[in-house]
PDB file of C-alpha atoms in Angstrom:
ATOM      1  CA  MET A   7       3.114  17.112   8.103  1.00 79.00           C
ATOM      2  CA  ASP A   8       4.140  13.945   9.488  1.00 95.00           C
ATOM      3  CA  PHE A   9       6.316  11.175   7.810  1.00 98.00           C
ATOM      4  CA  VAL A  10       7.962   8.223   8.674  1.00 98.00           C
ATOM      5  CA  LEU A  11      11.739   6.739   7.694  1.00 98.00           C
ATOM      6  CA  ARG A  12      11.413   3.145   7.036  1.00 98.00           C
ATOM      7  CA  GLU A  13      13.120   0.318   5.306  1.00 97.00           C
ATOM      8  CA  TRP A  14      12.085   0.042   1.455  1.00 98.00           C
ATOM      9  CA  ARG A  15       9.397  -2.541   0.196  1.00 98.00           C
ATOM     10  CA  GLN A  16       9.157  -4.096  -3.172  1.00 96.00           C
ATOM     11  CA  SER A  17       5.599  -2.555  -3.433  1.00 97.00           C
ATOM     12  CA  ASP A  18       7.220   0.831  -3.206  1.00 98.00           C
ATOM     13  CA  ALA A  19       8.473   0.827  -6.905  1.00 97.00           C
ATOM     14  CA  ALA A  20       5.367   2.215  -8.489  1.00 96.00           C
ATOM     15  CA  GLY A  21       5.261   5.100  -6.212  1.00 94.00           C
ATOM     16  CA  VAL A  22       8.894   5.893  -6.902  1.00 96.00           C
ATOM     17  CA  ALA A  23       8.526   5.839 -10.442  1.00 97.00           C
ATOM     18  CA  LYS A  24       5.622   8.209 -10.110  1.00 96.00           C
ATOM     19  CA  TYR A  25       7.169  10.788  -7.714  1.00 97.00           C
ATOM     20  CA  ALA A  26      10.764  10.359  -9.156  1.00 97.00           C
ATOM     21  CA  ASN A  27       9.769  11.204 -12.661  1.00 97.00           C
ATOM     22  CA  ASN A  28      10.276  14.735 -12.319  1.00 97.00           C
ATOM     23  CA  GLY A  29      12.721  16.782 -14.116  1.00 96.00           C
ATOM     24  CA  LYS A  30      13.147  19.261 -11.322  1.00 96.00           C
ATOM     25  CA  ILE A  31      14.423  16.541  -9.124  1.00 97.00           C
ATOM     26  CA  ALA A  32      16.750  14.933 -11.663  1.00 96.00           C
ATOM     27  CA  CYS A  33      18.172  18.205 -12.610  1.00 95.00           C
ATOM     28  CA  ASN A  34      19.639  18.429  -8.842  1.00 95.00           C
ATOM     29  CA  LEU A  35      20.832  14.968  -8.593  1.00 96.00           C
ATOM     30  CA  ARG A  36      23.774  12.775 -10.151  1.00 96.00           C
ATOM     31  CA  ASP A  37      23.212  11.418 -13.640  1.00 93.00           C
ATOM     32  CA  VAL A  38      22.760   7.873 -12.043  1.00 94.00           C
ATOM     33  CA  PHE A  39      19.352   9.373 -11.260  1.00 95.00           C
ATOM     34  CA  PRO A  40      17.644   9.083 -14.597  1.00 95.00           C
ATOM     35  CA  HIS A  41      14.891  11.326 -16.444  1.00 96.00           C
ATOM     36  CA  PRO A  42      12.552  10.063 -17.498  1.00 97.00           C
ATOM     37  CA  TYR A  43      12.368   7.728 -14.528  1.00 97.00           C
ATOM     38  CA  THR A  44      10.627   4.444 -15.384  1.00 97.00           C
ATOM     39  CA  LEU A  45       9.081   1.899 -13.357  1.00 97.00           C
ATOM     40  CA  THR A  46      11.794  -0.362 -14.432  1.00 97.00           C
ATOM     41  CA  ASP A  47      14.381   2.273 -12.984  1.00 97.00           C
ATOM     42  CA  ALA A  48      12.279   2.183  -9.760  1.00 98.00           C
ATOM     43  CA  GLU A  49      12.289  -1.513  -9.438  1.00 98.00           C
ATOM     44  CA  TYR A  50      16.068  -1.473  -9.966  1.00 97.00           C
ATOM     45  CA  PHE A  51      16.289   1.260  -7.463  1.00 97.00           C
ATOM     46  CA  VAL A  52      14.135  -0.495  -4.678  1.00 98.00           C
ATOM     47  CA  ASN A  53      15.842  -3.815  -5.311  1.00 98.00           C
ATOM     48  CA  SER A  54      19.465  -2.124  -4.784  1.00 97.00           C
ATOM     49  CA  CYS A  55      18.077  -0.793  -1.381  1.00 97.00           C
ATOM     50  CA  LEU A  56      16.827  -4.080  -0.286  1.00 97.00           C
ATOM     51  CA  GLU A  57      19.868  -5.887  -1.148  1.00 97.00           C
ATOM     52  CA  ALA A  58      22.291  -3.137   0.475  1.00 96.00           C
ATOM     53  CA  ASP A  59      24.648  -4.071   3.265  1.00 95.00           C
ATOM     54  CA  GLN A  60      23.081  -2.325   6.342  1.00 90.00           C
ATOM     55  CA  ASN A  61      26.442  -2.337   8.087  1.00 94.00           C
ATOM     56  CA  ARG A  62      27.646   0.015   5.234  1.00 96.00           C
ATOM     57  CA  GLN A  63      24.485   1.480   3.994  1.00 97.00           C
ATOM     58  CA  LEU A  64      21.137   2.999   5.334  1.00 97.00           C
ATOM     59  CA  PHE A  65      18.610   3.592   2.552  1.00 98.00           C
ATOM     60  CA  ARG A  66      15.210   4.579   3.788  1.00 98.00           C
ATOM     61  CA  ALA A  67      11.997   5.540   2.186  1.00 98.00           C
ATOM     62  CA  ILE A  68      10.216   8.651   3.175  1.00 98.00           C
ATOM     63  CA  GLU A  69       6.553   7.607   3.767  1.00 98.00           C
ATOM     64  CA  ILE A  70       3.769  10.190   3.872  1.00 97.00           C
ATOM     65  CA  ASP A  71       0.196   8.793   4.071  1.00 96.00           C
ATOM     66  CA  GLY A  72       1.029   5.314   3.299  1.00 96.00           C
ATOM     67  CA  HIS A  73       3.246   6.273   0.099  1.00 96.00           C
ATOM     68  CA  ALA A  74       6.958   6.215  -0.531  1.00 97.00           C
ATOM     69  CA  VAL A  75       7.418   9.841  -1.773  1.00 98.00           C
ATOM     70  CA  GLY A  76      11.272  10.048  -1.394  1.00 98.00           C
ATOM     71  CA  SER A  77      14.437   8.586  -0.318  1.00 98.00           C
ATOM     72  CA  ILE A  78      17.187   9.317   1.974  1.00 98.00           C
ATOM     73  CA  ALA A  79      20.432   7.427   2.417  1.00 98.00           C
ATOM     74  CA  LEU A  80      23.873   7.368   4.193  1.00 98.00           C
ATOM     75  CA  CYS A  81      26.719   5.320   2.798  1.00 98.00           C
ATOM     76  CA  LEU A  82      29.854   4.710   4.756  1.00 98.00           C
ATOM     77  CA  GLY A  83      33.381   5.490   3.146  1.00 97.00           C
ATOM     78  CA  SER A  84      36.202   3.104   2.685  1.00 96.00           C
ATOM     79  CA  ASP A  85      39.910   3.336   3.325  1.00 97.00           C
ATOM     80  CA  VAL A  86      40.867   6.631   4.880  1.00 98.00           C
ATOM     81  CA  TYR A  87      37.236   7.701   4.511  1.00 97.00           C
ATOM     82  CA  ALA A  88      36.078   4.692   6.629  1.00 96.00           C
ATOM     83  CA  ARG A  89      34.716   7.093   9.417  1.00 98.00           C
ATOM     84  CA  THR A  90      32.820   9.264   7.099  1.00 98.00           C
ATOM     85  CA  ALA A  91      29.443   8.795   5.390  1.00 98.00           C
ATOM     86  CA  GLU A  92      27.855  10.555   2.423  1.00 98.00           C
ATOM     87  CA  LEU A  93      24.163  11.838   2.655  1.00 98.00           C
ATOM     88  CA  GLY A  94      21.978  11.676  -0.248  1.00 98.00           C
ATOM     89  CA  TYR A  95      18.056  12.535  -0.677  1.00 98.00           C
ATOM     90  CA  TRP A  96      15.147  13.519  -2.791  1.00 98.00           C
ATOM     91  CA  LEU A  97      11.591  14.018  -2.051  1.00 98.00           C
ATOM     92  CA  ALA A  98       8.204  14.412  -4.129  1.00 98.00           C
ATOM     93  CA  GLU A  99       7.897  18.191  -5.187  1.00 97.00           C
ATOM     94  CA  GLU A 100       4.597  18.575  -3.892  1.00 97.00           C
ATOM     95  CA  HIS A 101       6.164  18.030  -0.320  1.00 98.00           C
ATOM     96  CA  TRP A 102       8.998  20.768  -0.819  1.00 97.00           C
ATOM     97  CA  GLY A 103       8.924  23.758   1.465  1.00 96.00           C
ATOM     98  CA  LYS A 104       7.309  21.960   4.378  1.00 97.00           C
ATOM     99  CA  GLY A 105      10.278  20.935   6.672  1.00 97.00           C
ATOM    100  CA  ILE A 106       9.994  17.150   6.136  1.00 98.00           C
ATOM    101  CA  MET A 107      13.478  16.916   4.271  1.00 98.00           C
ATOM    102  CA  THR A 108      15.297  18.915   7.253  1.00 98.00           C
ATOM    103  CA  ARG A 109      13.728  16.607   9.830  1.00 98.00           C
ATOM    104  CA  ALA A 110      14.555  13.542   7.809  1.00 98.00           C
ATOM    105  CA  VAL A 111      18.017  14.426   7.448  1.00 98.00           C
ATOM    106  CA  ARG A 112      18.412  15.055  11.142  1.00 98.00           C
ATOM    107  CA  GLN A 113      16.671  11.768  11.679  1.00 98.00           C
ATOM    108  CA  ILE A 114      18.911   9.538   9.367  1.00 98.00           C
ATOM    109  CA  CYS A 115      22.054  11.373  10.694  1.00 98.00           C
ATOM    110  CA  GLU A 116      21.158  10.469  14.239  1.00 97.00           C
ATOM    111  CA  GLU A 117      20.544   6.878  13.013  1.00 97.00           C
ATOM    112  CA  GLY A 118      23.881   6.754  11.536  1.00 97.00           C
ATOM    113  CA  PHE A 119      25.822   8.121  14.383  1.00 97.00           C
ATOM    114  CA  THR A 120      24.370   5.693  16.622  1.00 96.00           C
ATOM    115  CA  GLN A 121      24.521   2.487  14.426  1.00 95.00           C
ATOM    116  CA  TRP A 122      27.941   3.055  13.124  1.00 96.00           C
ATOM    117  CA  ASP A 123      30.276   3.307  16.108  1.00 93.00           C
ATOM    118  CA  GLY A 124      33.126   5.358  15.312  1.00 96.00           C
ATOM    119  CA  LEU A 125      31.511   7.679  12.611  1.00 98.00           C
ATOM    120  CA  VAL A 126      32.696  11.083  13.006  1.00 98.00           C
ATOM    121  CA  ARG A 127      31.551  12.893   9.824  1.00 98.00           C
ATOM    122  CA  ILE A 128      28.524  13.085   7.352  1.00 98.00           C
ATOM    123  CA  TYR A 129      28.830  15.099   4.131  1.00 98.00           C
ATOM    124  CA  ALA A 130      26.615  16.191   1.397  1.00 98.00           C
ATOM    125  CA  GLU A 131      27.544  17.782  -2.164  1.00 98.00           C
ATOM    126  CA  PRO A 132      24.508  19.717  -3.286  1.00 98.00           C
ATOM    127  CA  PHE A 133      25.051  21.763  -6.481  1.00 98.00           C
ATOM    128  CA  ALA A 134      25.610  25.328  -5.552  1.00 97.00           C
ATOM    129  CA  HIS A 135      22.682  26.387  -7.400  1.00 96.00           C
ATOM    130  CA  ASN A 136      20.209  24.110  -5.398  1.00 97.00           C
ATOM    131  CA  ALA A 137      19.200  26.471  -2.830  1.00 97.00           C
ATOM    132  CA  GLY A 138      16.445  24.453  -1.369  1.00 97.00           C
ATOM    133  CA  SER A 139      18.825  21.569  -0.714  1.00 98.00           C
ATOM    134  CA  ARG A 140      21.508  23.876   0.775  1.00 98.00           C
ATOM    135  CA  ARG A 141      18.897  25.381   3.039  1.00 98.00           C
ATOM    136  CA  VAL A 142      17.651  21.783   4.321  1.00 98.00           C
ATOM    137  CA  LEU A 143      21.287  20.957   5.208  1.00 98.00           C
ATOM    138  CA  GLU A 144      22.084  24.479   6.942  1.00 98.00           C
ATOM    139  CA  LYS A 145      18.655  23.933   9.050  1.00 98.00           C
ATOM    140  CA  ALA A 146      19.565  20.392   9.903  1.00 98.00           C
ATOM    141  CA  GLY A 147      23.066  21.895  11.438  1.00 98.00           C
ATOM    142  CA  PHE A 148      25.497  20.952   8.541  1.00 98.00           C
ATOM    143  CA  THR A 149      28.118  23.454   8.046  1.00 98.00           C
ATOM    144  CA  LEU A 150      29.372  24.990   4.603  1.00 98.00           C
ATOM    145  CA  GLU A 151      32.929  23.930   4.327  1.00 98.00           C
ATOM    146  CA  GLY A 152      33.544  25.250   0.795  1.00 98.00           C
ATOM    147  CA  VAL A 153      32.535  25.794  -2.653  1.00 98.00           C
ATOM    148  CA  LEU A 154      34.080  23.516  -5.142  1.00 98.00           C
ATOM    149  CA  ARG A 155      34.515  25.474  -8.039  1.00 98.00           C
ATOM    150  CA  GLN A 156      33.437  23.923 -11.597  1.00 98.00           C
ATOM    151  CA  SER A 157      33.335  20.599 -10.052  1.00 98.00           C
ATOM    152  CA  VAL A 158      30.507  18.904 -11.649  1.00 97.00           C
ATOM    153  CA  PHE A 159      29.089  18.449 -15.307  1.00 97.00           C
ATOM    154  CA  LYS A 160      25.324  18.469 -15.562  1.00 95.00           C
ATOM    155  CA  GLY A 161      23.193  18.684 -18.342  1.00 91.00           C
ATOM    156  CA  ASP A 162      25.126  20.919 -20.883  1.00 93.00           C
ATOM    157  CA  ALA A 163      26.969  23.049 -17.990  1.00 96.00           C
ATOM    158  CA  VAL A 164      29.878  22.967 -15.758  1.00 98.00           C
ATOM    159  CA  CYS A 165      28.626  23.836 -12.230  1.00 97.00           C
ATOM    160  CA  ASP A 166      29.964  24.523  -8.858  1.00 98.00           C
ATOM    161  CA  SER A 167      28.794  22.141  -5.927  1.00 98.00           C
ATOM    162  CA  CYS A 168      29.108  22.682  -2.008  1.00 98.00           C
ATOM    163  CA  MET A 169      30.789  20.603   0.779  1.00 98.00           C
ATOM    164  CA  TYR A 170      28.551  20.447   3.612  1.00 98.00           C
ATOM    165  CA  ALA A 171      29.166  18.345   6.816  1.00 98.00           C
ATOM    166  CA  LEU A 172      27.828  17.632  10.048  1.00 98.00           C
ATOM    167  CA  LEU A 173      30.485  16.283  12.891  1.00 98.00           C
ATOM    168  CA  ALA A 174      29.273  13.755  15.486  1.00 97.00           C
ATOM    169  CA  GLU A 175      30.278  16.448  18.210  1.00 95.00           C
ATOM    170  CA  ASP A 176      27.987  18.930  16.539  1.00 92.00           C
ATOM    171  CA  ILE A 177      24.850  17.201  17.607  1.00 85.00           C
TER     172      ILE A 177
END
């Protein structure tokens, strides 16, 4: 299935509210991603993406058939992490398992390594139980560096997370 990574538009908010309002998505993301996910939440999110400093953050909509159905982002670190970026993403459930996110991850990582001179590492920290997201990262060339035991508190449970990384020299 074809998709486009593009900059966000104000008009994307209604679609984001529709697709992001899914407990199966929210349960695998940080608590800053609310559930239920309202139009107000979507408007706030899209505005924050539009206002982001492109020298430090790459926020992209994942567009399929003219609709924003997901999000992917890279955020540069600071201080001793200034040559490292964190990857985050989500996709509408109806598009899971089609290889879209793996290709989107590859694409944004290439963009990050190209745009940010000196970037050496991109990492992601999926919850250990999120097999789908872990598989996306592995298929995109990321290496599992370790399991961080009891590192997150989500819902009513303490869970493990995983540290995955892709180095500039790996691509």
